mmCIF file with all atom_site columns, C-alpha atoms in Angstrom:
data_model
loop_
_atom_site.group_PDB
_atom_site.id
_atom_site.type_symbol
_atom_site.label_atom_id
_atom_site.label_alt_id
_atom_site.label_comp_id
_atom_site.label_asym_id
_atom_site.label_entity_id
_atom_site.label_seq_id
_atom_site.pdbx_PDB_ins_code
_atom_site.Cartn_x
_atom_site.Cartn_y
_atom_site.Cartn_z
_atom_site.occupancy
_atom_site.B_iso_or_equiv
_atom_site.pdbx_formal_charge
_atom_site.auth_seq_id
_atom_site.auth_comp_id
_atom_site.auth_asym_id
_atom_site.auth_atom_id
_atom_site.pdbx_PDB_model_num
ATOM 1   C CA . MET A 1 1   ? -69.931 20.279  -42.344 1.00 45.00 ? 78  MET A CA 1
ATOM 2   C CA . GLY A 1 2   ? -71.925 19.022  -45.165 1.00 46.00 ? 79  GLY A CA 1
ATOM 3   C CA . THR A 1 3   ? -75.628 19.372  -45.455 1.00 46.00 ? 80  THR A CA 1
ATOM 4   C CA . LYS A 1 4   ? -77.776 16.411  -44.948 1.00 46.00 ? 81  LYS A CA 1
ATOM 5   C CA . THR A 1 5   ? -79.564 15.571  -48.132 1.00 47.00 ? 82  THR A CA 1
ATOM 6   C CA . VAL A 1 6   ? -81.756 12.611  -48.590 1.00 45.00 ? 83  VAL A CA 1
ATOM 7   C CA . ASP A 1 7   ? -82.570 11.309  -51.947 1.00 47.00 ? 84  ASP A CA 1
ATOM 8   C CA . GLU A 1 8   ? -85.914 10.065  -52.823 1.00 46.00 ? 85  GLU A CA 1
ATOM 9   C CA . THR A 1 9   ? -85.139 6.559   -51.614 1.00 46.00 ? 86  THR A CA 1
ATOM 10  C CA . GLY A 1 10  ? -84.210 7.807   -48.056 1.00 49.00 ? 87  GLY A CA 1
ATOM 11  C CA . VAL A 1 11  ? -80.401 7.153   -48.370 1.00 47.00 ? 88  VAL A CA 1
ATOM 12  C CA . LYS A 1 12  ? -77.836 9.751   -47.252 1.00 47.00 ? 89  LYS A CA 1
ATOM 13  C CA . THR A 1 13  ? -75.753 11.337  -49.920 1.00 49.00 ? 90  THR A CA 1
ATOM 14  C CA . ASP A 1 14  ? -71.948 11.020  -50.305 1.00 50.00 ? 91  ASP A CA 1
ATOM 15  C CA . GLU A 1 15  ? -71.373 14.511  -48.919 1.00 50.00 ? 92  GLU A CA 1
ATOM 16  C CA . ASP A 1 16  ? -72.841 13.575  -45.552 1.00 51.00 ? 93  ASP A CA 1
ATOM 17  C CA . LYS A 1 17  ? -70.856 10.363  -45.418 1.00 48.00 ? 94  LYS A CA 1
ATOM 18  C CA . THR A 1 18  ? -67.641 12.294  -46.049 1.00 48.00 ? 95  THR A CA 1
ATOM 19  C CA . ASP A 1 19  ? -68.361 14.721  -43.170 1.00 51.00 ? 96  ASP A CA 1
ATOM 20  C CA . GLN A 1 20  ? -69.057 11.884  -40.757 1.00 52.00 ? 97  GLN A CA 1
ATOM 21  C CA . ALA A 1 21  ? -65.831 10.102  -41.701 1.00 49.00 ? 98  ALA A CA 1
ATOM 22  C CA . ALA A 1 22  ? -63.771 13.270  -41.018 1.00 49.00 ? 99  ALA A CA 1
ATOM 23  C CA . VAL A 1 23  ? -65.376 13.868  -37.635 1.00 46.00 ? 100 VAL A CA 1
ATOM 24  C CA . ALA A 1 24  ? -64.970 10.278  -36.405 1.00 48.00 ? 101 ALA A CA 1
ATOM 25  C CA . PRO A 1 25  ? -61.117 10.183  -36.337 1.00 47.00 ? 102 PRO A CA 1
ATOM 26  C CA . GLU A 1 26  ? -61.019 13.521  -34.470 1.00 49.00 ? 103 GLU A CA 1
ATOM 27  C CA . LYS A 1 27  ? -63.296 12.174  -31.761 1.00 47.00 ? 104 LYS A CA 1
ATOM 28  C CA . ALA A 1 28  ? -61.325 8.936   -31.560 1.00 46.00 ? 105 ALA A CA 1
ATOM 29  C CA . GLY A 1 29  ? -58.013 10.826  -31.246 1.00 46.00 ? 106 GLY A CA 1
ATOM 30  C CA . SER A 1 30  ? -59.392 13.053  -28.492 1.00 47.00 ? 107 SER A CA 1
ATOM 31  C CA . GLU A 1 31  ? -60.689 10.106  -26.531 1.00 47.00 ? 108 GLU A CA 1
ATOM 32  C CA . THR A 1 32  ? -57.415 8.207   -26.935 1.00 45.00 ? 109 THR A CA 1
ATOM 33  C CA . ALA A 1 33  ? -55.294 11.177  -25.828 1.00 42.00 ? 110 ALA A CA 1
ATOM 34  C CA . GLY A 1 34  ? -57.535 11.782  -22.869 1.00 44.00 ? 111 GLY A CA 1
ATOM 35  C CA . THR A 1 35  ? -57.288 8.210   -21.688 1.00 44.00 ? 112 THR A CA 1
ATOM 36  C CA . GLU A 1 36  ? -53.577 7.595   -22.393 1.00 46.00 ? 113 GLU A CA 1
ATOM 37  C CA . ALA A 1 37  ? -52.083 10.807  -20.914 1.00 43.00 ? 114 ALA A CA 1
ATOM 38  C CA . PRO A 1 38  ? -52.609 9.850   -17.281 1.00 45.00 ? 115 PRO A CA 1
ATOM 39  C CA . ALA A 1 39  ? -51.188 6.412   -17.944 1.00 45.00 ? 116 ALA A CA 1
ATOM 40  C CA . GLY A 1 40  ? -48.008 7.962   -19.344 1.00 46.00 ? 117 GLY A CA 1
ATOM 41  C CA . ASP A 1 41  ? -47.654 10.256  -16.352 1.00 49.00 ? 118 ASP A CA 1
ATOM 42  C CA . ASP A 1 42  ? -48.091 7.380   -13.915 1.00 49.00 ? 119 ASP A CA 1
ATOM 43  C CA . ALA A 1 43  ? -45.443 5.318   -15.710 1.00 46.00 ? 120 ALA A CA 1
ATOM 44  C CA . GLY A 1 44  ? -42.934 8.180   -15.588 1.00 48.00 ? 121 GLY A CA 1
ATOM 45  C CA . THR A 1 45  ? -43.553 8.756   -11.894 1.00 52.00 ? 122 THR A CA 1
ATOM 46  C CA . ASP A 1 46  ? -43.149 5.064   -11.127 1.00 54.00 ? 123 ASP A CA 1
ATOM 47  C CA . HIS A 1 47  ? -39.877 4.974   -13.084 1.00 52.00 ? 124 HIS A CA 1
ATOM 48  C CA . VAL A 1 48  ? -38.431 7.970   -11.191 1.00 51.00 ? 125 VAL A CA 1
ATOM 49  C CA . SER A 1 49  ? -39.462 6.459   -7.856  1.00 62.00 ? 126 SER A CA 1
ATOM 50  C CA . ALA A 1 50  ? -37.829 3.172   -8.763  1.00 62.00 ? 127 ALA A CA 1
ATOM 51  C CA . ASP A 1 51  ? -34.587 4.944   -9.712  1.00 63.00 ? 128 ASP A CA 1
ATOM 52  C CA . ALA A 1 52  ? -34.602 6.912   -6.448  1.00 62.00 ? 129 ALA A CA 1
ATOM 53  C CA . ASP A 1 53  ? -35.134 3.738   -4.434  1.00 64.00 ? 130 ASP A CA 1
ATOM 54  C CA . ALA A 1 54  ? -32.311 1.988   -6.292  1.00 69.00 ? 131 ALA A CA 1
ATOM 55  C CA . ASP A 1 55  ? -29.949 4.906   -5.653  1.00 69.00 ? 132 ASP A CA 1
ATOM 56  C CA . ALA A 1 56  ? -30.829 4.946   -1.964  1.00 69.00 ? 133 ALA A CA 1
ATOM 57  C CA . VAL A 1 57  ? -30.217 1.206   -1.661  1.00 67.00 ? 134 VAL A CA 1
ATOM 58  C CA . ALA A 1 58  ? -26.881 1.522   -3.474  1.00 72.00 ? 135 ALA A CA 1
ATOM 59  C CA . LYS A 1 59  ? -25.788 4.354   -1.155  1.00 70.00 ? 136 LYS A CA 1
ATOM 60  C CA . ASP A 1 60  ? -26.755 2.340   1.916   1.00 73.00 ? 137 ASP A CA 1
ATOM 61  C CA . GLU A 1 61  ? -24.797 -0.676  0.675   1.00 74.00 ? 138 GLU A CA 1
ATOM 62  C CA . ALA A 1 62  ? -21.739 1.473   -0.095  1.00 72.00 ? 139 ALA A CA 1
ATOM 63  C CA . ALA A 1 63  ? -21.889 3.072   3.360   1.00 70.00 ? 140 ALA A CA 1
ATOM 64  C CA . ALA A 1 64  ? -22.166 -0.362  4.983   1.00 69.00 ? 141 ALA A CA 1
ATOM 65  C CA . GLU A 1 65  ? -19.170 -1.652  3.021   1.00 72.00 ? 142 GLU A CA 1
ATOM 66  C CA . ASP A 1 66  ? -17.102 1.397   3.991   1.00 70.00 ? 143 ASP A CA 1
ATOM 67  C CA . GLU A 1 67  ? -18.012 0.926   7.639   1.00 69.00 ? 144 GLU A CA 1
ATOM 68  C CA . ASP A 1 68  ? -17.094 -2.764  7.519   1.00 67.00 ? 145 ASP A CA 1
ATOM 69  C CA . ALA A 1 69  ? -13.767 -1.939  5.854   1.00 65.00 ? 146 ALA A CA 1
ATOM 70  C CA . GLY A 1 70  ? -13.032 0.701   8.498   1.00 64.00 ? 147 GLY A CA 1
ATOM 71  C CA . ASP A 1 71  ? -13.858 -1.729  11.297  1.00 61.00 ? 148 ASP A CA 1
ATOM 72  C CA . ALA A 1 72  ? -11.621 -4.392  9.749   1.00 58.00 ? 149 ALA A CA 1
ATOM 73  C CA . ALA A 1 73  ? -8.729  -1.941  9.396   1.00 51.00 ? 150 ALA A CA 1
ATOM 74  C CA . THR A 1 74  ? -9.191  -0.770  12.974  1.00 55.00 ? 151 THR A CA 1
ATOM 75  C CA . GLY A 1 75  ? -9.243  -4.337  14.224  1.00 49.00 ? 152 GLY A CA 1
ATOM 76  C CA . ALA A 1 76  ? -6.121  -5.236  12.281  1.00 47.00 ? 153 ALA A CA 1
ATOM 77  C CA . ALA A 1 77  ? -4.331  -2.157  13.595  1.00 45.00 ? 154 ALA A CA 1
ATOM 78  C CA . ALA A 1 78  ? -5.398  -3.016  17.134  1.00 46.00 ? 155 ALA A CA 1
ATOM 79  C CA . ASP A 1 79  ? -4.069  -6.552  16.736  1.00 46.00 ? 156 ASP A CA 1
ATOM 80  C CA . GLU A 1 80  ? -0.754  -5.625  15.138  1.00 46.00 ? 157 GLU A CA 1
ATOM 81  C CA . GLY A 1 81  ? -0.110  -2.250  16.781  1.00 47.00 ? 158 GLY A CA 1
ATOM 82  C CA . PRO A 1 82  ? 0.894   -3.330  20.313  1.00 51.00 ? 159 PRO A CA 1
ATOM 83  C CA . THR A 1 83  ? 3.106   -6.159  19.017  1.00 54.00 ? 160 THR A CA 1
ATOM 84  C CA . GLY A 1 84  ? 4.973   -3.942  16.575  1.00 77.00 ? 161 GLY A CA 1
ATOM 85  C CA . VAL A 1 85  ? 5.370   -1.147  19.106  1.00 86.00 ? 162 VAL A CA 1
ATOM 86  C CA . GLY A 1 86  ? 6.691   -3.485  21.779  1.00 87.00 ? 163 GLY A CA 1
ATOM 87  C CA . GLN A 1 87  ? 9.209   -5.105  19.468  1.00 89.00 ? 164 GLN A CA 1
ATOM 88  C CA . GLY A 1 88  ? 10.399  -1.727  18.181  1.00 91.00 ? 165 GLY A CA 1
ATOM 89  C CA . ALA A 1 89  ? 10.837  -0.414  21.718  1.00 92.00 ? 166 ALA A CA 1
ATOM 90  C CA . GLY A 1 90  ? 12.756  -3.538  22.702  1.00 92.00 ? 167 GLY A CA 1
ATOM 91  C CA . ALA A 1 91  ? 15.065  -3.185  19.701  1.00 93.00 ? 168 ALA A CA 1
ATOM 92  C CA . VAL A 1 92  ? 15.817  0.447   20.551  1.00 95.00 ? 169 VAL A CA 1
ATOM 93  C CA . VAL A 1 93  ? 16.445  -0.440  24.207  1.00 95.00 ? 170 VAL A CA 1
ATOM 94  C CA . SER A 1 94  ? 18.828  -3.207  23.152  1.00 94.00 ? 171 SER A CA 1
ATOM 95  C CA . ALA A 1 95  ? 20.840  -0.883  20.921  1.00 94.00 ? 172 ALA A CA 1
ATOM 96  C CA . GLY A 1 96  ? 20.894  1.815   23.619  1.00 95.00 ? 173 GLY A CA 1
ATOM 97  C CA . LEU A 1 97  ? 22.152  -0.570  26.286  1.00 94.00 ? 174 LEU A CA 1
ATOM 98  C CA . GLY A 1 98  ? 24.820  -1.810  23.913  1.00 93.00 ? 175 GLY A CA 1
ATOM 99  C CA . ILE A 1 99  ? 26.084  1.725   23.386  1.00 94.00 ? 176 ILE A CA 1
ATOM 100 C CA . VAL A 1 100 ? 26.074  2.367   27.146  1.00 94.00 ? 177 VAL A CA 1
ATOM 101 C CA . SER A 1 101 ? 28.120  -0.777  27.736  1.00 92.00 ? 178 SER A CA 1
ATOM 102 C CA . LEU A 1 102 ? 30.841  0.602   25.463  1.00 92.00 ? 179 LEU A CA 1
ATOM 103 C CA . THR A 1 103 ? 30.831  4.246   26.528  1.00 91.00 ? 180 THR A CA 1
ATOM 104 C CA . GLY A 1 104 ? 30.136  3.814   30.223  1.00 87.00 ? 181 GLY A CA 1
ATOM 105 C CA . SER A 1 105 ? 27.269  4.790   32.512  1.00 87.00 ? 182 SER A CA 1
ATOM 106 C CA . TRP A 1 106 ? 26.809  6.891   35.612  1.00 90.00 ? 183 TRP A CA 1
ATOM 107 C CA . VAL A 1 107 ? 26.281  3.685   37.587  1.00 90.00 ? 184 VAL A CA 1
ATOM 108 C CA . GLY A 1 108 ? 29.699  2.416   36.542  1.00 88.00 ? 185 GLY A CA 1
ATOM 109 C CA . THR A 1 109 ? 31.260  5.803   37.266  1.00 90.00 ? 186 THR A CA 1
ATOM 110 C CA . VAL A 1 110 ? 29.808  5.925   40.777  1.00 91.00 ? 187 VAL A CA 1
ATOM 111 C CA . ALA A 1 111 ? 30.832  2.326   41.474  1.00 90.00 ? 188 ALA A CA 1
ATOM 112 C CA . SER A 1 112 ? 34.350  3.034   40.260  1.00 88.00 ? 189 SER A CA 1
ATOM 113 C CA . ALA A 1 113 ? 34.686  6.152   42.428  1.00 89.00 ? 190 ALA A CA 1
ATOM 114 C CA . ARG A 1 114 ? 33.344  4.259   45.437  1.00 90.00 ? 191 ARG A CA 1
ATOM 115 C CA . GLU A 1 115 ? 35.840  1.424   45.039  1.00 87.00 ? 192 GLU A CA 1
ATOM 116 C CA . SER A 1 116 ? 38.655  3.936   44.614  1.00 86.00 ? 193 SER A CA 1
ATOM 117 C CA . LEU A 1 117 ? 37.689  5.726   47.833  1.00 87.00 ? 194 LEU A CA 1
ATOM 118 C CA . ILE A 1 118 ? 37.451  2.465   49.751  1.00 87.00 ? 195 ILE A CA 1
ATOM 119 C CA . GLY A 1 119 ? 40.900  1.458   48.495  1.00 83.00 ? 196 GLY A CA 1
ATOM 120 C CA . GLN A 1 120 ? 42.417  4.740   49.591  1.00 82.00 ? 197 GLN A CA 1
ATOM 121 C CA . LEU A 1 121 ? 40.947  4.373   53.061  1.00 83.00 ? 198 LEU A CA 1
ATOM 122 C CA . GLU A 1 122 ? 42.250  0.827   53.398  1.00 79.00 ? 199 GLU A CA 1
ATOM 123 C CA . THR A 1 123 ? 45.767  1.760   52.292  1.00 77.00 ? 200 THR A CA 1
ATOM 124 C CA . SER A 1 124 ? 46.077  5.125   54.014  1.00 75.00 ? 201 SER A CA 1
ATOM 125 C CA . SER A 1 125 ? 48.634  3.769   56.466  1.00 73.00 ? 202 SER A CA 1
ATOM 126 C CA . SER A 1 126 ? 50.378  1.413   54.067  1.00 69.00 ? 203 SER A CA 1
ATOM 127 C CA . SER A 1 127 ? 53.503  2.109   52.085  1.00 66.00 ? 204 SER A CA 1
ATOM 128 C CA . ASP A 1 128 ? 53.172  -0.842  49.709  1.00 74.00 ? 205 ASP A CA 1
ATOM 129 C CA . VAL A 1 129 ? 52.950  0.594   46.194  1.00 73.00 ? 206 VAL A CA 1
ATOM 130 C CA . GLY A 1 130 ? 51.475  -2.584  44.761  1.00 74.00 ? 207 GLY A CA 1
ATOM 131 C CA . MET A 1 131 ? 48.678  -2.575  47.314  1.00 77.00 ? 208 MET A CA 1
ATOM 132 C CA . LEU A 1 132 ? 48.002  1.106   46.706  1.00 78.00 ? 209 LEU A CA 1
ATOM 133 C CA . ILE A 1 133 ? 47.617  0.487   42.968  1.00 79.00 ? 210 ILE A CA 1
ATOM 134 C CA . GLU A 1 134 ? 45.492  -2.597  43.479  1.00 78.00 ? 211 GLU A CA 1
ATOM 135 C CA . LYS A 1 135 ? 43.151  -1.104  46.060  1.00 78.00 ? 212 LYS A CA 1
ATOM 136 C CA . GLY A 1 136 ? 43.025  2.426   44.732  1.00 77.00 ? 213 GLY A CA 1
ATOM 137 C CA . TYR A 1 137 ? 42.796  1.788   41.007  1.00 82.00 ? 214 TYR A CA 1
ATOM 138 C CA . GLY A 1 138 ? 42.481  -1.920  40.292  1.00 83.00 ? 215 GLY A CA 1
ATOM 139 C CA . ASN A 1 139 ? 39.182  -2.394  42.128  1.00 85.00 ? 216 ASN A CA 1
ATOM 140 C CA . ALA A 1 140 ? 37.736  0.745   40.546  1.00 87.00 ? 217 ALA A CA 1
ATOM 141 C CA . TRP A 1 141 ? 38.760  -0.488  37.108  1.00 88.00 ? 218 TRP A CA 1
ATOM 142 C CA . HIS A 1 142 ? 37.156  -3.862  37.745  1.00 89.00 ? 219 HIS A CA 1
ATOM 143 C CA . ALA A 1 143 ? 33.941  -2.211  38.963  1.00 90.00 ? 220 ALA A CA 1
ATOM 144 C CA . THR A 1 144 ? 33.705  -0.231  35.729  1.00 91.00 ? 221 THR A CA 1
ATOM 145 C CA . ALA A 1 145 ? 34.265  -3.387  33.671  1.00 92.00 ? 222 ALA A CA 1
ATOM 146 C CA . LEU A 1 146 ? 31.685  -5.293  35.708  1.00 93.00 ? 223 LEU A CA 1
ATOM 147 C CA . TRP A 1 147 ? 28.925  -2.747  35.192  1.00 93.00 ? 224 TRP A CA 1
ATOM 148 C CA . GLY A 1 148 ? 29.768  -2.420  31.503  1.00 93.00 ? 225 GLY A CA 1
ATOM 149 C CA . GLY A 1 149 ? 29.509  -6.184  31.156  1.00 94.00 ? 226 GLY A CA 1
ATOM 150 C CA . LEU A 1 150 ? 26.104  -6.199  32.877  1.00 95.00 ? 227 LEU A CA 1
ATOM 151 C CA . PHE A 1 151 ? 24.740  -3.582  30.474  1.00 95.00 ? 228 PHE A CA 1
ATOM 152 C CA . ALA A 1 152 ? 26.175  -5.516  27.531  1.00 95.00 ? 229 ALA A CA 1
ATOM 153 C CA . LEU A 1 153 ? 24.582  -8.758  28.739  1.00 96.00 ? 230 LEU A CA 1
ATOM 154 C CA . VAL A 1 154 ? 21.157  -7.136  29.121  1.00 96.00 ? 231 VAL A CA 1
ATOM 155 C CA . ALA A 1 155 ? 21.473  -5.591  25.646  1.00 95.00 ? 232 ALA A CA 1
ATOM 156 C CA . LEU A 1 156 ? 22.318  -9.003  24.204  1.00 95.00 ? 233 LEU A CA 1
ATOM 157 C CA . ILE A 1 157 ? 19.371  -10.713 25.916  1.00 96.00 ? 234 ILE A CA 1
ATOM 158 C CA . VAL A 1 158 ? 16.845  -8.045  24.898  1.00 95.00 ? 235 VAL A CA 1
ATOM 159 C CA . GLY A 1 159 ? 18.031  -8.095  21.294  1.00 95.00 ? 236 GLY A CA 1
ATOM 160 C CA . VAL A 1 160 ? 17.764  -11.876 21.073  1.00 95.00 ? 237 VAL A CA 1
ATOM 161 C CA . VAL A 1 161 ? 14.256  -11.811 22.577  1.00 93.00 ? 238 VAL A CA 1
ATOM 162 C CA . VAL A 1 162 ? 13.117  -9.210  20.046  1.00 93.00 ? 239 VAL A CA 1
ATOM 163 C CA . LEU A 1 163 ? 14.501  -11.237 17.139  1.00 91.00 ? 240 LEU A CA 1
ATOM 164 C CA . ALA A 1 164 ? 12.922  -14.460 18.430  1.00 90.00 ? 241 ALA A CA 1
ATOM 165 C CA . ARG A 1 165 ? 9.537   -12.896 19.275  1.00 85.00 ? 242 ARG A CA 1
ATOM 166 C CA . PRO A 1 166 ? 7.837   -13.492 15.864  1.00 82.00 ? 243 PRO A CA 1
ATOM 167 C CA . ALA A 1 167 ? 8.403   -17.241 16.215  1.00 77.00 ? 244 ALA A CA 1
ATOM 168 C CA . PHE A 1 168 ? 6.121   -17.267 19.268  1.00 77.00 ? 245 PHE A CA 1
ATOM 169 C CA . GLY A 1 169 ? 3.517   -14.847 17.917  1.00 69.00 ? 246 GLY A CA 1
ATOM 170 C CA . ALA A 1 170 ? 0.704   -15.175 15.391  1.00 60.00 ? 247 ALA A CA 1
ATOM 171 C CA . PRO A 1 171 ? 1.719   -17.257 12.347  1.00 63.00 ? 248 PRO A CA 1
ATOM 172 C CA . GLY A 1 172 ? 2.227   -15.300 9.145   1.00 63.00 ? 249 GLY A CA 1
ATOM 173 C CA . ARG A 1 173 ? 2.873   -11.991 10.902  1.00 72.00 ? 250 ARG A CA 1
ATOM 174 C CA . SER A 1 174 ? 6.151   -10.576 9.636   1.00 79.00 ? 251 SER A CA 1
ATOM 175 C CA . GLN A 1 175 ? 8.486   -8.340  11.611  1.00 81.00 ? 252 GLN A CA 1
ATOM 176 C CA . ALA A 1 176 ? 9.279   -4.865  10.327  1.00 87.00 ? 253 ALA A CA 1
ATOM 177 C CA . PRO A 1 177 ? 12.730  -4.630  8.691   1.00 89.00 ? 254 PRO A CA 1
ATOM 178 C CA . TRP A 1 178 ? 13.800  -1.666  10.807  1.00 91.00 ? 255 TRP A CA 1
ATOM 179 C CA . ILE A 1 179 ? 13.044  -3.603  13.995  1.00 92.00 ? 256 ILE A CA 1
ATOM 180 C CA . LYS A 1 180 ? 15.278  -6.447  12.840  1.00 92.00 ? 257 LYS A CA 1
ATOM 181 C CA . SER A 1 181 ? 18.067  -4.035  11.934  1.00 93.00 ? 258 SER A CA 1
ATOM 182 C CA . VAL A 1 182 ? 18.007  -2.216  15.273  1.00 95.00 ? 259 VAL A CA 1
ATOM 183 C CA . ALA A 1 183 ? 17.733  -5.490  17.212  1.00 94.00 ? 260 ALA A CA 1
ATOM 184 C CA . TRP A 1 184 ? 20.705  -6.957  15.372  1.00 95.00 ? 261 TRP A CA 1
ATOM 185 C CA . ALA A 1 185 ? 22.652  -3.773  16.127  1.00 95.00 ? 262 ALA A CA 1
ATOM 186 C CA . GLY A 1 186 ? 21.829  -4.189  19.824  1.00 95.00 ? 263 GLY A CA 1
ATOM 187 C CA . VAL A 1 187 ? 22.948  -7.826  19.746  1.00 96.00 ? 264 VAL A CA 1
ATOM 188 C CA . ALA A 1 188 ? 26.220  -6.913  18.037  1.00 96.00 ? 265 ALA A CA 1
ATOM 189 C CA . LEU A 1 189 ? 26.940  -4.084  20.476  1.00 95.00 ? 266 LEU A CA 1
ATOM 190 C CA . GLY A 1 190 ? 26.083  -6.356  23.397  1.00 95.00 ? 267 GLY A CA 1
ATOM 191 C CA . VAL A 1 191 ? 28.512  -9.026  22.225  1.00 96.00 ? 268 VAL A CA 1
ATOM 192 C CA . ILE A 1 192 ? 31.292  -6.484  21.734  1.00 96.00 ? 269 ILE A CA 1
ATOM 193 C CA . GLY A 1 193 ? 30.629  -4.814  25.100  1.00 94.00 ? 270 GLY A CA 1
ATOM 194 C CA . LEU A 1 194 ? 30.518  -8.163  26.894  1.00 95.00 ? 271 LEU A CA 1
ATOM 195 C CA . LEU A 1 195 ? 33.802  -9.253  25.316  1.00 95.00 ? 272 LEU A CA 1
ATOM 196 C CA . LEU A 1 196 ? 35.521  -6.000  26.258  1.00 94.00 ? 273 LEU A CA 1
ATOM 197 C CA . ALA A 1 197 ? 34.189  -6.197  29.812  1.00 93.00 ? 274 ALA A CA 1
ATOM 198 C CA . VAL A 1 198 ? 35.627  -9.689  30.254  1.00 94.00 ? 275 VAL A CA 1
ATOM 199 C CA . LEU A 1 199 ? 38.995  -8.607  28.879  1.00 92.00 ? 276 LEU A CA 1
ATOM 200 C CA . LYS A 1 200 ? 39.126  -5.565  31.171  1.00 89.00 ? 277 LYS A CA 1
ATOM 201 C CA . TYR A 1 201 ? 38.013  -7.466  34.271  1.00 89.00 ? 278 TYR A CA 1
ATOM 202 C CA . THR A 1 202 ? 40.663  -10.141 33.785  1.00 89.00 ? 279 THR A CA 1
ATOM 203 C CA . ASP A 1 203 ? 43.374  -7.507  33.166  1.00 83.00 ? 280 ASP A CA 1
ATOM 204 C CA . ILE A 1 204 ? 44.040  -8.890  29.685  1.00 86.00 ? 281 ILE A CA 1
ATOM 205 C CA . LEU A 1 205 ? 43.128  -5.538  28.163  1.00 80.00 ? 282 LEU A CA 1
ATOM 206 C CA . LEU A 1 206 ? 44.794  -2.460  29.700  1.00 77.00 ? 283 LEU A CA 1
ATOM 207 C CA . GLY A 1 207 ? 45.852  -4.244  32.876  1.00 73.00 ? 284 GLY A CA 1
ATOM 208 C CA . LEU A 1 208 ? 47.403  -2.563  35.899  1.00 73.00 ? 285 LEU A CA 1
ATOM 209 C CA . PRO A 1 209 ? 51.099  -1.688  35.693  1.00 71.00 ? 286 PRO A CA 1
ATOM 210 C CA . SER A 1 210 ? 53.526  -3.975  37.408  1.00 72.00 ? 287 SER A CA 1
ATOM 211 C CA . THR A 1 211 ? 55.454  -2.693  40.446  1.00 66.00 ? 288 THR A CA 1
ATOM 212 C CA . GLY A 1 212 ? 58.156  -5.367  40.418  1.00 59.00 ? 289 GLY A CA 1
#
């Protein structure tokens, strides 16, 4: 620091003025730094808190959207699941019954054996060959054709119901392609089985031999 010197008129010299000018900015800088530092810290803390709050809100909104989407998917599955499952089961049943109508069933086999036994009992004391063939084999053959025709008819009805079901359901709900394919297969097998059953029952197809 400079030394205070006073001239004869009582005015400070230039050396003292220079020292005072150098000290003044240092004091001003210290005071400014001391007052502004806390303000800067508070601003940074507020900014971090705001970012954390924004992130939390965004996470909550995302979780809510995911939950809503999951609920919507579950509701849609609940609405469409039973209908699709029922139609698929019906299509498979139709195709299965159609196959049974062509290959035979244990019900038809038992009915045929029963009719054959009844015919043998009725003709045990008869010597008429025509009656023996008719009672012993003709009735059994007709019983087999009858039961095959019943299975074919049920297969046809179930297949048609499955194919017509979407028309009576919710509008805009499409039927799965595989359900249509299996249902159409059941309808086709039912028609074929029903036709064969009629031909066998009327003796047009593989009729009984003539005894004349």
